[in-house]
Coordinates of C-alpha atoms in Angstrom, one line a residue:
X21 CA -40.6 -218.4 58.3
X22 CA -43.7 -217.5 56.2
X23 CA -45.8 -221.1 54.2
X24 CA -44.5 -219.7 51.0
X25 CA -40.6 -219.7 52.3
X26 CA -41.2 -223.2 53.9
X27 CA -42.9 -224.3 50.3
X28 CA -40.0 -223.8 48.6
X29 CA -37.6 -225.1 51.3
X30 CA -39.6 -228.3 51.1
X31 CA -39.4 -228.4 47.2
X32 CA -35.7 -227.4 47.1
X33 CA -34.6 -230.3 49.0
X34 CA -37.1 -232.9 47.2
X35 CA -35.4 -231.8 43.9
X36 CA -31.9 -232.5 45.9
X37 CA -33.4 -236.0 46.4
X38 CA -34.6 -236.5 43.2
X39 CA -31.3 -235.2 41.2
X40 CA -29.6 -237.3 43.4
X41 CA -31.2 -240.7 42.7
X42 CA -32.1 -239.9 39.2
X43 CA -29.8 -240.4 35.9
X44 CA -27.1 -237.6 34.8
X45 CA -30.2 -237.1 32.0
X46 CA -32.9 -237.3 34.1
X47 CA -35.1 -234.1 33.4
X48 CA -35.7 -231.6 37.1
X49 CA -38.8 -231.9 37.8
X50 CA -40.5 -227.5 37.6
X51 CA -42.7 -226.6 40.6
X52 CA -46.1 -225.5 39.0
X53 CA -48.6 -224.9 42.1
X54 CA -48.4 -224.6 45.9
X55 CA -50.7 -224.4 48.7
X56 CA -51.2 -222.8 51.9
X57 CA -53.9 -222.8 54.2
X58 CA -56.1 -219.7 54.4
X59 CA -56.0 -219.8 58.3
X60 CA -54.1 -221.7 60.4
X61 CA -56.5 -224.2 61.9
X62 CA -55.4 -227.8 62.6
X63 CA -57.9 -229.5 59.8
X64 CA -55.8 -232.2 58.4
X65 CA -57.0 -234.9 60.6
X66 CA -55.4 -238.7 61.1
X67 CA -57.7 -241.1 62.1
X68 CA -57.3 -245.4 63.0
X69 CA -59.1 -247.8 64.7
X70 CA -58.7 -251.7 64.8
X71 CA -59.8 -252.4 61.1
X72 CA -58.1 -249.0 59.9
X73 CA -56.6 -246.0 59.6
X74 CA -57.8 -242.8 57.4
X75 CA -56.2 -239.3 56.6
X76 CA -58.1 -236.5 55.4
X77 CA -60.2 -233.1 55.9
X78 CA -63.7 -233.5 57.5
X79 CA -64.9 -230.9 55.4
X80 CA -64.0 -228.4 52.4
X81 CA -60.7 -226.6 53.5
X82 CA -60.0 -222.4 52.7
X83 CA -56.6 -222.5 51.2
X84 CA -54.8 -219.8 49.4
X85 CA -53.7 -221.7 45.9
X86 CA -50.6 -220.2 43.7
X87 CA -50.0 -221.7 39.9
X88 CA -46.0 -220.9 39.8
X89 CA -46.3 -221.9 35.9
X90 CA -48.1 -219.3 33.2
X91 CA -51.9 -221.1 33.5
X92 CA -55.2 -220.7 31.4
X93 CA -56.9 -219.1 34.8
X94 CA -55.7 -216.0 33.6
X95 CA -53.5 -215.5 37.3
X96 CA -49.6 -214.6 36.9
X97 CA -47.1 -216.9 39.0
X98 CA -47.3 -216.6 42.3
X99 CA -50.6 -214.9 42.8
X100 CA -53.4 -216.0 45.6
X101 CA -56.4 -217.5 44.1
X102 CA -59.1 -218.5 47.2
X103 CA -59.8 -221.9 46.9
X104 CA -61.5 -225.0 48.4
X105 CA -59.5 -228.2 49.0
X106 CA -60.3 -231.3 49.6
X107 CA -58.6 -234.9 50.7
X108 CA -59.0 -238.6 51.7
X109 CA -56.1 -241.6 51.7
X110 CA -57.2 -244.4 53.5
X111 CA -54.3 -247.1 55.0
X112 CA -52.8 -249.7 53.2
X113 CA -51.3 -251.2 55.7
X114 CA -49.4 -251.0 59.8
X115 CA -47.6 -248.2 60.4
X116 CA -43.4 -249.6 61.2
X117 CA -39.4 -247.8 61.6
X118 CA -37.5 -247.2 59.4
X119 CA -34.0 -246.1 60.6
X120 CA -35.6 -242.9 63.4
X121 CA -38.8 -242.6 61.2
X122 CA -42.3 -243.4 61.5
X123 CA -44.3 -245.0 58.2
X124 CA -47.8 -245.3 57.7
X125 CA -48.5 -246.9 54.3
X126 CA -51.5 -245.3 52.6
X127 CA -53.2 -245.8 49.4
X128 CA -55.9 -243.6 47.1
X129 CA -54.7 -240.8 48.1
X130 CA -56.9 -237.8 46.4
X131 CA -57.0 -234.0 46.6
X132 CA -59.3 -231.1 44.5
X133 CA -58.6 -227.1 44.7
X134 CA -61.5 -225.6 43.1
X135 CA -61.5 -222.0 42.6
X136 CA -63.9 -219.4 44.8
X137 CA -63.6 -216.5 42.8
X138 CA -63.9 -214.9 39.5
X139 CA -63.3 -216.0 36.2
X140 CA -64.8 -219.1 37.1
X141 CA -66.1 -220.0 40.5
X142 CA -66.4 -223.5 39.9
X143 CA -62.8 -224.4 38.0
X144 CA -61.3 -226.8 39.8
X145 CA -57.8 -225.7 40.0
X146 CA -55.9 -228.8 40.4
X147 CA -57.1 -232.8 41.0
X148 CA -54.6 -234.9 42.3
X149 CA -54.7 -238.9 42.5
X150 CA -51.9 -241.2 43.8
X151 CA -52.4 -244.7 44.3
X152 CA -49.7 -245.7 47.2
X153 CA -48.0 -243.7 49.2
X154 CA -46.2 -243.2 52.7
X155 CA -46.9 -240.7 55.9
X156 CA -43.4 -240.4 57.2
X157 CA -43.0 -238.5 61.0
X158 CA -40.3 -239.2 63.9
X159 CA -42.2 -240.2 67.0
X160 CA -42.6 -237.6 69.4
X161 CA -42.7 -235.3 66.2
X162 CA -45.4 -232.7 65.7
X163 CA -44.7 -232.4 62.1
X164 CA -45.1 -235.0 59.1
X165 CA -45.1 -235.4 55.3
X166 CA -47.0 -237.3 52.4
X167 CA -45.1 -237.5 49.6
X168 CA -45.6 -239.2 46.0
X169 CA -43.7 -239.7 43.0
X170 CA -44.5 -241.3 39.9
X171 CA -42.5 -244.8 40.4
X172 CA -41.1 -246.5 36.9
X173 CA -42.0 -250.0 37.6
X174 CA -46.1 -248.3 37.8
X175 CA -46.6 -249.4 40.9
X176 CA -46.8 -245.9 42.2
X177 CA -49.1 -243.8 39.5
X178 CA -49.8 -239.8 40.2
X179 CA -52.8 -238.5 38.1
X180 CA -52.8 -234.3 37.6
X181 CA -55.4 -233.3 36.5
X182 CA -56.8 -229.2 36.0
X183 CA -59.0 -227.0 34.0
X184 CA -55.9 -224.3 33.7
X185 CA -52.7 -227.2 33.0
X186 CA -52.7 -229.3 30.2
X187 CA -51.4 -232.4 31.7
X188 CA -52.1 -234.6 28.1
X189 CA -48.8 -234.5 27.0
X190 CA -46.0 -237.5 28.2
X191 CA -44.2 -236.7 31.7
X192 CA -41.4 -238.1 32.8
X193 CA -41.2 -236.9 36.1
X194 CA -45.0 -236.0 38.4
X195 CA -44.6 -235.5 42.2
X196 CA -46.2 -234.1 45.1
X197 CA -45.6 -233.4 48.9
X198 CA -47.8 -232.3 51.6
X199 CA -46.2 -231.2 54.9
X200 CA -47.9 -231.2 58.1
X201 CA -47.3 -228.9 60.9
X202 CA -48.4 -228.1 64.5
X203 CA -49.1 -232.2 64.9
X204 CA -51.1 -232.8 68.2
X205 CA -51.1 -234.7 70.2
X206 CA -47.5 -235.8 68.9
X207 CA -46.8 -238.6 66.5
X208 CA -47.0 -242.0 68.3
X209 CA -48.0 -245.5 67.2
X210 CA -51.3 -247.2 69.0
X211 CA -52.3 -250.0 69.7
X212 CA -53.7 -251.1 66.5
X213 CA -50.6 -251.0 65.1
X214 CA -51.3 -247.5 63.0
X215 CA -50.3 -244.4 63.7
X216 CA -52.2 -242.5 66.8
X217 CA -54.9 -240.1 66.1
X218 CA -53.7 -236.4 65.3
X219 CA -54.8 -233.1 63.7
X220 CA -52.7 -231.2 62.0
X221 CA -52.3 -228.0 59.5
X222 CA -50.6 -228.3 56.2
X223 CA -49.2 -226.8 53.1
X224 CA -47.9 -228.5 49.4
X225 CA -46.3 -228.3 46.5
X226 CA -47.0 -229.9 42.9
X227 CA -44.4 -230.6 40.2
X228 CA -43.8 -232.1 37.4
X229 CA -41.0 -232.6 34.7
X230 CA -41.9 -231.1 31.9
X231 CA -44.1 -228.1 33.3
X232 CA -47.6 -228.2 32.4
X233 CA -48.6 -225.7 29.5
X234 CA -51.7 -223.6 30.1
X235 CA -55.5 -225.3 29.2
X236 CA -57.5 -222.4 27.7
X237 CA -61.0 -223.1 29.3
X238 CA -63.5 -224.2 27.5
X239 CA -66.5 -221.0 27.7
X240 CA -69.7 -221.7 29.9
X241 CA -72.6 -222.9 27.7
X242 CA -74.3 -219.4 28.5
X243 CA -71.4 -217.4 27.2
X244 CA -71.0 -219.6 24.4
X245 CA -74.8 -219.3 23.2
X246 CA -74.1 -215.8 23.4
X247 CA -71.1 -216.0 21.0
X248 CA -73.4 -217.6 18.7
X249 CA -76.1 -215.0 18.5
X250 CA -73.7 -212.3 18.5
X251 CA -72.3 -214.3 15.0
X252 CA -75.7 -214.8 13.7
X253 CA -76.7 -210.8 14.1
X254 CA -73.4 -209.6 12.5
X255 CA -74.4 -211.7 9.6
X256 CA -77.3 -210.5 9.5
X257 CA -76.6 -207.0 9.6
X258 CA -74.1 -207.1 6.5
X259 CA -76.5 -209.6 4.1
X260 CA -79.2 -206.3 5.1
X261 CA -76.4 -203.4 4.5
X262 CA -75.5 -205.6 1.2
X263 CA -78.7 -205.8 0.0

């Protein structure tokens, strides 16, 4: 099974969870962007220690980022765009079971895709922001997930944010979920009452309910001086061809 086909897999049975805990009205959340790493290298890393627990990339991550809405980055739906990713969560609290499942509370949960290629090398793609959220794996496991969804009491709040989307407009519905894979060693609780150390690779999925309309960029300052002078010279050249 390719990261794509296990993308939508994942989705597909969020949006069973969601239409089934929702209201008969409640509005289906539209996939809008997925990711998948560039190579598969266990990056993701969990980390805890007696005063806390952390869960994040050491560094900038390659990752090949697909907008599966129309977007102002000018790529059609589904198409690669190299990227750069980014993410930190720190705990919020011990890890504990619920019914054959592992939880690790975690709060501040942030990610950034910014793009590596052209139109704009330096667009970041998507920012996400969650302020609590859960890391759910079975023990012995070697895979896990990180999920958030906006909650309607607000004491869950997801923040998209992207030079392509236009996320001003009222949502109803924003979630996310990040599925790790290939866990080593395999999920376990330590001592310090977090989950044990592991590394990890990942993919994700981004949605929202309604989809995001595409952001037309705003021009570089260089491009836009540019479009100024090319103005001022056409002006120019009619006020001397009407003189």
């Amino acid at each position: 099974m390719n990261l794509t086909t296990r993308n939508r897999i994942t989705y597909a049975l969020s949006l069973g969870v969601l239409a089934l805990s929702g209201s008969a009205q409640a509005q289906i959340p539209s996939l809008f962007a997925t990711f998948a790493q560039s190579f598969q290298i266990p990056d993701f890393k969990f980390d805890s220690s007696n005063s806390g627990a952390s869960l994040g990339l050491a560094s900038p991550l390659a990752v090949n980022f697909q907008f599966q809405t129309a977007n102002g980055f000018g790529s059609s739906v589904g198409q690669g765009i190299p990227a750069l990713m980014t993410m930190s969560a720190v705990s919020s609290g011990f890890a504990f079971t619920s019914t054959s499942f592992l939880v690790q509370p975690l709060k501040n949960i942030e990610m950034r895709f910014t793009s590596l290629g052209a139109p704009a090398d330096s667009g970041d793609l998507l920012r996400v922001f969650l302020t609590t959220g859960n890391l759910l794996a079975q023990p012995g496991g070697q895979t896990a997930n990180v999920s958030g969804t906006q909650s309607t009491t607000g004491t869950s709040i997801v923040n998209f944010d992207s030079d392509y989307l236009d996320f001003s407009q009222p949502l109803t519905s924003k979630t996310f979920s990040v599925s790790f894979t290939s866990v080593e060693p395999r999920i376990s609780q330590d001592g310090s009452g977090y989950l044990a150390d592991f590394n990890a690779t990942g993919t994700g999925n981004f949605s929202s309910a309604p989809a995001p309309p595409p952001r037309n960029r705003i021009p570089e300052p260089g491009t836009l001086v540019l479009a100024v002078l090319g103005g001022l010279a056409l002006v120019h050249r009619r006020k001397r061809t009407s003189a």
